[in-house]
PDB file of C-alpha atoms and ligand atoms in Angstrom:
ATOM      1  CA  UNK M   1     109.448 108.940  11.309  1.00 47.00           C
ATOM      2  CA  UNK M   2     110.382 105.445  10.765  1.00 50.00           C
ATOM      3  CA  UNK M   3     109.828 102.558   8.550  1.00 58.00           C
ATOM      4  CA  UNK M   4     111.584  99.324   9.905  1.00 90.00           C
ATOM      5  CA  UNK M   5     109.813  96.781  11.168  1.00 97.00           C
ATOM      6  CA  UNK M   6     108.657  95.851  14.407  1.00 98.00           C
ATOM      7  CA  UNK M   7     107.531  92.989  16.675  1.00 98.00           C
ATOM      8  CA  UNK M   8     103.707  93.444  17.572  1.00 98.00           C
ATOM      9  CA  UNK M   9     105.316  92.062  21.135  1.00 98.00           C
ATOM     10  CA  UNK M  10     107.345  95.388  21.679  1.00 97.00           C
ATOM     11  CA  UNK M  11     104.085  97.259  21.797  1.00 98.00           C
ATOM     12  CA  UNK M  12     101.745  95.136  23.655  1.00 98.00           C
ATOM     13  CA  UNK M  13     100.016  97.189  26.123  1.00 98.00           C
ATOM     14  CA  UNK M  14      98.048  95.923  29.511  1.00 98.00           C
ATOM     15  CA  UNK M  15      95.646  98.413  31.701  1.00 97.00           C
ATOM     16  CA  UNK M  16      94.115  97.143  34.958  1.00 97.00           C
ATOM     17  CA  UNK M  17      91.826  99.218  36.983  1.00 97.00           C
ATOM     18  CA  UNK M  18      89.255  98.928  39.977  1.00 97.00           C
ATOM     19  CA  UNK M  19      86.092  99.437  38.997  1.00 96.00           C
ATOM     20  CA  UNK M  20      84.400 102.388  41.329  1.00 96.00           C
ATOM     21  CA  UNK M  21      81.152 103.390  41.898  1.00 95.00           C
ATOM     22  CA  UNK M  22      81.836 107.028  40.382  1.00 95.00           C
ATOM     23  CA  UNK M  23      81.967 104.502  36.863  1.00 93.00           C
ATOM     24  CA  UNK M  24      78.569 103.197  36.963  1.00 95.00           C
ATOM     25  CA  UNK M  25      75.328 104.307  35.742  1.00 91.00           C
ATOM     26  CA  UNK M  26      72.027 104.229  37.289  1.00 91.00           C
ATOM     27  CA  UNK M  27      72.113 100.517  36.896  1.00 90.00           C
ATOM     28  CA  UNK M  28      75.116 100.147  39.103  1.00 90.00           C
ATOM     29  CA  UNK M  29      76.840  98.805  36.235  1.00 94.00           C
ATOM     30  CA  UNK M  30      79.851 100.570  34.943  1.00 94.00           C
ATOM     31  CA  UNK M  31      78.802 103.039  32.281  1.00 94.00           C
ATOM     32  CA  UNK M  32      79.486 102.185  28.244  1.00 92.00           C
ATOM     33  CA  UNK M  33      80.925 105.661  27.864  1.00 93.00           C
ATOM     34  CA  UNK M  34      83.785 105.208  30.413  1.00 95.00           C
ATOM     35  CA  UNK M  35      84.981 101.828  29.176  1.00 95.00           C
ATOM     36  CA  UNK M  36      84.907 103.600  25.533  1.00 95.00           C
ATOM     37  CA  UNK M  37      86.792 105.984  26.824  1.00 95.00           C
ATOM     38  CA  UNK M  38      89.300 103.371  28.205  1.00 97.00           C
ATOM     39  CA  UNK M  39      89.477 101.798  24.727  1.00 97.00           C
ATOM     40  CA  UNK M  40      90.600 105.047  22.861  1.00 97.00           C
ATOM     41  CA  UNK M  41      93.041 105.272  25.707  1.00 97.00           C
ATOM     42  CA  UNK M  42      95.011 101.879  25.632  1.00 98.00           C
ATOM     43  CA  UNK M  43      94.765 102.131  21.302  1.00 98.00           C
ATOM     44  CA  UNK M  44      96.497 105.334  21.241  1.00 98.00           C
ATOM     45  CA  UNK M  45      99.320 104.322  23.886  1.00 98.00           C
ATOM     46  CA  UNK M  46      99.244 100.591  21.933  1.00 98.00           C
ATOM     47  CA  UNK M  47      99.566 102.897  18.782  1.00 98.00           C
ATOM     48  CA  UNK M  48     101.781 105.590  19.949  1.00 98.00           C
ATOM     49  CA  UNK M  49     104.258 102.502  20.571  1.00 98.00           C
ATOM     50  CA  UNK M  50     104.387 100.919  17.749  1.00 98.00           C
ATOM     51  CA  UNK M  51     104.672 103.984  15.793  1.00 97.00           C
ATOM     52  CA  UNK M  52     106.877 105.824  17.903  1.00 97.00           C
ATOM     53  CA  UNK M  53     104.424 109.204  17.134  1.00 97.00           C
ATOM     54  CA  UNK M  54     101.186 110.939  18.300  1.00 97.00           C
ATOM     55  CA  UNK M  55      97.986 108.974  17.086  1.00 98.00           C
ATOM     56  CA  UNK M  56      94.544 109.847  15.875  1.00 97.00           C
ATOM     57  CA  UNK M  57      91.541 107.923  16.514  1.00 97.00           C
ATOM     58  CA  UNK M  58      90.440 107.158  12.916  1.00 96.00           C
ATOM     59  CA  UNK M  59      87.616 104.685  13.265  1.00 94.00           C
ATOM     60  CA  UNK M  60      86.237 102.402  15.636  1.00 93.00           C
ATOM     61  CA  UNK M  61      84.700  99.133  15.042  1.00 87.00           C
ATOM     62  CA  UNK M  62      82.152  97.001  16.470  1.00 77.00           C
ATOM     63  CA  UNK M  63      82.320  97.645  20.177  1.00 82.00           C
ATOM     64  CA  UNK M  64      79.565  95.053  21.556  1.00 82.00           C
ATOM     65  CA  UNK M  65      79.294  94.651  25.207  1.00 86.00           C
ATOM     66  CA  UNK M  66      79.077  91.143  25.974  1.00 91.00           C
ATOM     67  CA  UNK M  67      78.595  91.529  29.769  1.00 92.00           C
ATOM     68  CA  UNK M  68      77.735  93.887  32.162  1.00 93.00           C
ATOM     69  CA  UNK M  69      80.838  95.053  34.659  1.00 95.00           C
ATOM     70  CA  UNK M  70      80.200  95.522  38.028  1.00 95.00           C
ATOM     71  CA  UNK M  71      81.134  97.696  40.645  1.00 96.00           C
ATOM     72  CA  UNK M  72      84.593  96.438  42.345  1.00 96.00           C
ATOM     73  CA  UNK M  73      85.036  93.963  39.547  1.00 97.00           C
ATOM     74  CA  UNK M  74      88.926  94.166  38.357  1.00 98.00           C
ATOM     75  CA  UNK M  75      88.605  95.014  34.537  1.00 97.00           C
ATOM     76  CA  UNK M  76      91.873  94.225  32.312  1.00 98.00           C
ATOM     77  CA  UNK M  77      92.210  95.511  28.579  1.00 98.00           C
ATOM     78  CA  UNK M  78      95.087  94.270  26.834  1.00 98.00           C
ATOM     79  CA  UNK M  79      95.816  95.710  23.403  1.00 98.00           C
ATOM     80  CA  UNK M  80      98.234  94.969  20.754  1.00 98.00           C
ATOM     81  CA  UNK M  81      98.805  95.520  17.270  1.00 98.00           C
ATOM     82  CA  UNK M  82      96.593  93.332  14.838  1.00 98.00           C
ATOM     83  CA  UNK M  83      97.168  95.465  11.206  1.00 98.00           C
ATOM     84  CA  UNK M  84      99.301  98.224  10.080  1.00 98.00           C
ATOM     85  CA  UNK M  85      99.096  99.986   6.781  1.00 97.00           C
ATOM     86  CA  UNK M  86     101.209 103.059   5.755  1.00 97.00           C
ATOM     87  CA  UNK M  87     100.389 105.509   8.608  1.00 98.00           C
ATOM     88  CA  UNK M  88      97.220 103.907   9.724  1.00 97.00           C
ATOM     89  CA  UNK M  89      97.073 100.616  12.553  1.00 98.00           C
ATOM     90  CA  UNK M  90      94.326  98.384  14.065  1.00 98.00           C
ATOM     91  CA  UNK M  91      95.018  98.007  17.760  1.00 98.00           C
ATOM     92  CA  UNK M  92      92.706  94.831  18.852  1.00 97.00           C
ATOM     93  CA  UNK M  93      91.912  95.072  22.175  1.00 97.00           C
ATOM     94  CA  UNK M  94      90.379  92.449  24.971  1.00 97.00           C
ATOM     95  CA  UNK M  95      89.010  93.338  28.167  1.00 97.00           C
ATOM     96  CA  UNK M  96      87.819  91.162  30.954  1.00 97.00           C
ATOM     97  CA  UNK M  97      86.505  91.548  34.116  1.00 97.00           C
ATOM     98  CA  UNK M  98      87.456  89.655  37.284  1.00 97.00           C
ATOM     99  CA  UNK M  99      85.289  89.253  40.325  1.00 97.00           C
ATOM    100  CA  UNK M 100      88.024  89.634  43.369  1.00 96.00           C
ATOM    101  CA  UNK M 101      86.186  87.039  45.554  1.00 97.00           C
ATOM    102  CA  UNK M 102      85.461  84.348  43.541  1.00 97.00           C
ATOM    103  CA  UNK M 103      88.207  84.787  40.948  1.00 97.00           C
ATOM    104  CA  UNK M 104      85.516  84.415  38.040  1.00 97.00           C
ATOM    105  CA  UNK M 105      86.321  86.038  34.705  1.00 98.00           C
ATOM    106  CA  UNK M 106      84.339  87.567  32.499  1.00 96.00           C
ATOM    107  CA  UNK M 107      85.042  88.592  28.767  1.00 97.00           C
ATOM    108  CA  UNK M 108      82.735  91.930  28.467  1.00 95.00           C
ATOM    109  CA  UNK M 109      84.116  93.337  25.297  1.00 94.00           C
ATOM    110  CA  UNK M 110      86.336  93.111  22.189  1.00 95.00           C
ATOM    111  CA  UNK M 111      86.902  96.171  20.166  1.00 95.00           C
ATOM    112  CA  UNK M 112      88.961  96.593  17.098  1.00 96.00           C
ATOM    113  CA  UNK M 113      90.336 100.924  16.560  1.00 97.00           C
ATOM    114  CA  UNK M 114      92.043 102.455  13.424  1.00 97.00           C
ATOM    115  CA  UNK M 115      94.858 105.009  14.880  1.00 98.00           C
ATOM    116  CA  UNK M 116      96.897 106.875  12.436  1.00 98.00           C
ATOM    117  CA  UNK M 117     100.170 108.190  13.458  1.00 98.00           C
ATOM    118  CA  UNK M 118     100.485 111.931  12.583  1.00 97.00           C
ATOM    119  CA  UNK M 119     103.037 114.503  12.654  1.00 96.00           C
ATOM    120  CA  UNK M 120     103.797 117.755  14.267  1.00 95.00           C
ATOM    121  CA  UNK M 121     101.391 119.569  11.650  1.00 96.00           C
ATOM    122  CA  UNK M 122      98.645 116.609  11.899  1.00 95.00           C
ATOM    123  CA  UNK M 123      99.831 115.113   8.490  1.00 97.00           C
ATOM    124  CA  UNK M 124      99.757 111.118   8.491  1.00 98.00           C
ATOM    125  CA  UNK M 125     103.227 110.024   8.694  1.00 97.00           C
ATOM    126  CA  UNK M 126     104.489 106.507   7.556  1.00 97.00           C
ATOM    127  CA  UNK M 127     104.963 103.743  10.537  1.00 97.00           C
ATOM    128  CA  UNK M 128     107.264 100.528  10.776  1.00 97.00           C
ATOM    129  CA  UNK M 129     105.763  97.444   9.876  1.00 97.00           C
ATOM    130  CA  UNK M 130     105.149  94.073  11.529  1.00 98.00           C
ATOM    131  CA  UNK M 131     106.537  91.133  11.887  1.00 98.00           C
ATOM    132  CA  UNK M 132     103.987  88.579  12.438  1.00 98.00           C
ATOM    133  CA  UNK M 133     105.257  85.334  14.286  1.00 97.00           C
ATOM    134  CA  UNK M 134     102.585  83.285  15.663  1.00 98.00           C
ATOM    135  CA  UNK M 135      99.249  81.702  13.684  1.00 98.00           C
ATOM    136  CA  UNK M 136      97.315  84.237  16.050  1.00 98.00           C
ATOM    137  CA  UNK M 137      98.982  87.205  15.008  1.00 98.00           C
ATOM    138  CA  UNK M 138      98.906  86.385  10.845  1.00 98.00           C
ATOM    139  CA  UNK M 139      95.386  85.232  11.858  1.00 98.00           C
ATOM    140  CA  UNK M 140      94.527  88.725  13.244  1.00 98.00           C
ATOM    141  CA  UNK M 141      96.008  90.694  10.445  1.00 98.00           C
ATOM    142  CA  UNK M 142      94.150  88.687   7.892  1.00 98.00           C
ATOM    143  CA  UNK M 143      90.887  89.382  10.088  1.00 97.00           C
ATOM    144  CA  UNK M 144      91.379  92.869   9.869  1.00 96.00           C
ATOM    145  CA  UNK M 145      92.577  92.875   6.091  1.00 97.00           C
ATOM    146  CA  UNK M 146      88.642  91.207   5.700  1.00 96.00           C
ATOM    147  CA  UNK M 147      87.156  94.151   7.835  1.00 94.00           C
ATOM    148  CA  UNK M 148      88.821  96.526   6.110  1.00 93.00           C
ATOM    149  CA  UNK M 149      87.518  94.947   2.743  1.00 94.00           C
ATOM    150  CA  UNK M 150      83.728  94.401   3.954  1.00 93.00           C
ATOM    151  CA  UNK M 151      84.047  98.422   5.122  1.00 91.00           C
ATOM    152  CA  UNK M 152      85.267  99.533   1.827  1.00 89.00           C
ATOM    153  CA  UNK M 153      82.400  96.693   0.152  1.00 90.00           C
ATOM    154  CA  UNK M 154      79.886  98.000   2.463  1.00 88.00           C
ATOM    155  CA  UNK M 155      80.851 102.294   1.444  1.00 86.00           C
ATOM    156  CA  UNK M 156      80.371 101.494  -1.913  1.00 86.00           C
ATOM    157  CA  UNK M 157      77.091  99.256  -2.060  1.00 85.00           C
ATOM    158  CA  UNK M 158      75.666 102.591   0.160  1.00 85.00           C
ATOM    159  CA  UNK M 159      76.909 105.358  -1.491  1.00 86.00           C
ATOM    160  CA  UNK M 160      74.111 107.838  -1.810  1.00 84.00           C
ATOM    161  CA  UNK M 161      74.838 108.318  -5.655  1.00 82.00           C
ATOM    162  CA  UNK M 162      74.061 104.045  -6.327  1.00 84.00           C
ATOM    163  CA  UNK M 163      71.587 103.705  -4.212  1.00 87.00           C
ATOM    164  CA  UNK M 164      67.581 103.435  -5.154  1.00 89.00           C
ATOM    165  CA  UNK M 165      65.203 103.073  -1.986  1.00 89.00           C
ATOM    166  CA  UNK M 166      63.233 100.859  -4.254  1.00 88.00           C
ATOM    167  CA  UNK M 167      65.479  97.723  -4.819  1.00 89.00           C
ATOM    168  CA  UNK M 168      65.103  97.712  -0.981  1.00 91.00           C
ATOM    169  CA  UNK M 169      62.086  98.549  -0.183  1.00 92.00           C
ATOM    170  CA  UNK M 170      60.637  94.704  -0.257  1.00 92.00           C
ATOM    171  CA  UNK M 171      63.015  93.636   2.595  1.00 93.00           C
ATOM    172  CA  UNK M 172      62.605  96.612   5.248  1.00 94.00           C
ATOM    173  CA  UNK M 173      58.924  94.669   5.460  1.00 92.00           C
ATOM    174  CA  UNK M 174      59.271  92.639   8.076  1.00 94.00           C
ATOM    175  CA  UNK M 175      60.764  95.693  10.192  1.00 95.00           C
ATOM    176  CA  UNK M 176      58.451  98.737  12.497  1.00 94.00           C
ATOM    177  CA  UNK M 177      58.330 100.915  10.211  1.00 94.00           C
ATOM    178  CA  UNK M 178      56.362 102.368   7.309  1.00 93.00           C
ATOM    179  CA  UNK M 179      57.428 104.081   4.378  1.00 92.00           C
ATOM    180  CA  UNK M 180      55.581 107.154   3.052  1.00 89.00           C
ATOM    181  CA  UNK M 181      58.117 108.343   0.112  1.00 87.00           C
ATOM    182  CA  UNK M 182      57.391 112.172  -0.245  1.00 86.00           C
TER     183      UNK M 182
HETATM  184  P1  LIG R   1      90.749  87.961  18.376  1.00 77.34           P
HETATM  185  O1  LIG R   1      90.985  89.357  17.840  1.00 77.34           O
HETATM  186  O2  LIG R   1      89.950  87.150  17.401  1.00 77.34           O
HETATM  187  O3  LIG R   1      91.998  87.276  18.828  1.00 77.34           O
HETATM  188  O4  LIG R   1      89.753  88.143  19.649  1.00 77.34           O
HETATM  189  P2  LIG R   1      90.059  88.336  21.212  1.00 77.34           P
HETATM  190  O5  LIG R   1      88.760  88.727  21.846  1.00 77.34           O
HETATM  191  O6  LIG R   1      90.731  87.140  21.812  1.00 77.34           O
HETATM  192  O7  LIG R   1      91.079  89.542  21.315  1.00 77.34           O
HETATM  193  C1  LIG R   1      90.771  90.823  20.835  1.00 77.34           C
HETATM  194  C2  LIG R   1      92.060  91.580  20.640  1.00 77.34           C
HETATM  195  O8  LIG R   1      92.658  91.830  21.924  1.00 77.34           O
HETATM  196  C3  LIG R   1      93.137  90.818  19.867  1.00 77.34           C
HETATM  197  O9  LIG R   1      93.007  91.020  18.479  1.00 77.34           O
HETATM  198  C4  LIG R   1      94.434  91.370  20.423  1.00 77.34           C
HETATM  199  O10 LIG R   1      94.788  92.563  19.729  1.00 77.34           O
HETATM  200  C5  LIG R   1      94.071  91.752  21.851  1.00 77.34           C
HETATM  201  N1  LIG R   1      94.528  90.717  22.786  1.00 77.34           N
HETATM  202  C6  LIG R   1      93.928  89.520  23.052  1.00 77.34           C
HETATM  203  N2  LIG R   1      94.648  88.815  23.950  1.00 77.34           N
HETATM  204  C7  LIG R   1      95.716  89.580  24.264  1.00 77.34           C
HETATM  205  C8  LIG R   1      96.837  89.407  25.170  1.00 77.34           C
HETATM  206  O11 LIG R   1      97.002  88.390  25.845  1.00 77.34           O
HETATM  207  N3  LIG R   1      97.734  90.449  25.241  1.00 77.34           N
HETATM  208  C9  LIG R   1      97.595  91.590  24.498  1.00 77.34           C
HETATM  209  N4  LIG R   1      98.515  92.565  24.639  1.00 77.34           N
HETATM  210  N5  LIG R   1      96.563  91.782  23.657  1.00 77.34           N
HETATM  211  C10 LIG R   1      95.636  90.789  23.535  1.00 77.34           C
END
């Protein structure tokens, strides 16, 4: 365990693969479930970095994908640190694709996941924190600070014990379904 702090620089983290036909769907375009699985991968060594322990994946937020990825495409995720709170850490992450041909890139996805670091029993353990040194980097942080608040916001406004169907029954109208309370 350790609690200086450290540069989000020293645990930057860049993974470049081919992409092969054993990755695609029937489709022939590379399957969400193996680029998810390439997220979790790069956040927990990004993580495992910058905390200098085993992570956890905690959370993961708003995956969307942008753009399809081809077979033989050259997909790129690059990760680094965006937030870190006691024992917990956002690890941002980019990834494009580039078409080897033509050069052409494509941004297909960008995917924000909560590690925590843990210890030898699985207990949360503290981490160092950050030194932020660009606009991009104290923009990032703030970014997540926001998603962290609109998660919390969003837990409470739902929590089964507040909620009444009723107050929003009026606006599920315009949306396929119907509504037979029993
Ligand atoms: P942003 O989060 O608003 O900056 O959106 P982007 O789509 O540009 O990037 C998503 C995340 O990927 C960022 O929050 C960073 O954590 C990470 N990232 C983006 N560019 C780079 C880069 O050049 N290197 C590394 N290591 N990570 C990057």
């Amino acid at each position: 365990m350790t609690t200086k702090l450290k540069y989000v620089a020293d645990s930057e983290v860049t993974l470049s693969e081919l992409m092969l036909p054993s990755h695609a769907n029937f489709n022939n375009k590379i399957h969400g479930g193996y680029l998810l699985s390439l997220l979790d991968q790069i956040a927990f060594a990004c993580a495992s970095k910058h905390s200098g322990e085993y992570c956890v994946t905690a959370s993961v937020d708003t995956v969307d994908f942008l753009n399809p990825i081809e077979i033989g495409e050259l997909l790129t995720l690059k990760a680094s640190v965006n937030y870190v709170g006691n024992s917990s850490m956002v690890i941002g992450i980019r990834v494009e694709s580039e078409n080897i041909r033509t050069g052409k890139v494509k941004h297909c996805n960008s995917s924000y996941i909560t590690m925590v670091a843990v210890n030898e029993t699985g207990k949360p353990v503290k981490i160092p924190g950050l030194y932020l040194t660009s606009e991009n980097e104290i923009r990032r942080f703030v970014k997540s600070l926001k998603r962290i608040e609109m998660k919390h916001h969003r837990r409470e406004e739902f929590h089964e014990l507040d909620f009444t169907a009723k107050d929003h029954i009026d606006k599920l109208k315009k949306y396929r379904v119907e509504i037979f309370l029993t």
